[in-house]
Amino acid sequence: MLKLLTLLKDGRFHSGEALGIALGVSRSAVWKQLQLLESELDLAVYKVRGRGYRLAAPLMLLDASRIDLMAGNGSWPTFIHDEVDSTNAEALRLIASGQVAPFLVLAERQSAGRGRRGRAWLSPFAQNLYYSLVLRVEGGMRQLEGLSLVVGLAVRQTLLSLGVASAGLKWPNDVLVGNRKVAGILLELVGDPADVCHVVLGIGINVNMQEAEIDQAWTSLRLESGQLVDRNQLAALLGDNLRDYLVRHREHGFSALQEEWEQAHLWQGRSVSLIAGSTSIDGTVLGVDHQGALRLDVNGVEKSFSGGELSLRLRNDS
Ligand code: ATP
Ligand code: BTN
């Protein structure tokens, strides 16, 4: 099926006969593979009598050598999968099998892409970026403080340089355009955080996706810019920005990036509810502290909150 996809990826018409010859199969076998492409990979194929078949839109598949070529300051060893359950899960398996970090795992599609607290991340084939960068962290807790917020800054910077000028952040891990989610970040850690550990920086960016059933407001780079985005170029740019921000974070700590993060935070000064399980705290967003914890004004008193189980929602009166 992937060989057929490679033949069709230019978005031009190909006759059933020509496809059959190139694949060494009958025309009816081509027809069956086309149906599989549509059902399993969720790709629309146009069929026109007398002209043949073409994909609804041209496809550019992920390509490590193109990413490498476009990256400004080198790239990490990269593993690209046509399909994987989750690039974060695959990264964790590679760590367990002794793969030396840093390294990068990418996929065309995730069958079990994950968000925080077991929520699902919709990951259709060849439309978006599913990106997991693995780092070995030796500096103890300080190297981890605010790390997911730093990744958010790098993602936002990447989107700004691609022309999505209004991309901003929502504490702790969302990248939004207005109130629509364009990217999400999920950090997963193995080892001893106080000593030596590995951290997986999982990033999902909606790139060329134009239709999806997601139970909250979302958008994609294509919907925002009106243009098809080259995911290899995006991966290269993201890599460059991650390198820059990670070096600044490693050398100076999160406090050096705190102000920049607050400037990028879309909900500064807004009235919010902070939800932790069944309890909820109302307050006004002041910003973040030196460790990346959320600072809220709660009835005139400044309080800081951190932890993976917290969710922020706008209050109706804000
Ligand atoms: P919070 O982080 O504040 O708890 P959240 O609702 O954004 O809120 P996350 O775990 O960060 O939760 O993200 C997972 C959620 O994102 C899913 O439950 C779904 O609503 C939404 N989602 C899933 N796939 C996508 C996608 N490709 N693009 C945008 N949003 C998605
Ligand atoms: C969120 O907003 O809750 C985080 C979503 C993170 C999705 C990315 S896609 C690449 C990596 N692999 C996963 O399974 N999740 C992250």
Coordinates of C-alpha atoms in Angstrom, one line a residue, residues 1-2 5 35-44 59 82-83 109 124-127:
M1 CA 0.0 0.0 0.0
L2 CA 2.9 2.4 0.8
L5 CA 1.1 5.9 -2.0
Q35 CA -9.8 1.3 -1.1
L36 CA -7.4 0.3 1.7
L37 CA -5.6 3.7 1.3
E38 CA -8.9 5.4 1.7
S39 CA -10.2 3.4 4.6
E40 CA -7.1 2.7 6.6
L41 CA -5.1 5.9 6.0
D42 CA -8.1 8.2 5.7
L43 CA -6.8 9.6 2.4
A44 CA -9.3 10.8 -0.2
L59 CA 1.6 14.3 -0.1
D82 CA 4.8 4.9 8.9
E83 CA 2.7 4.0 11.9
R109 CA 0.4 8.3 12.0
P124 CA -4.2 11.0 11.1
F125 CA -1.7 9.8 8.5
A126 CA 0.7 12.2 6.9
Q127 CA -1.2 15.3 7.9

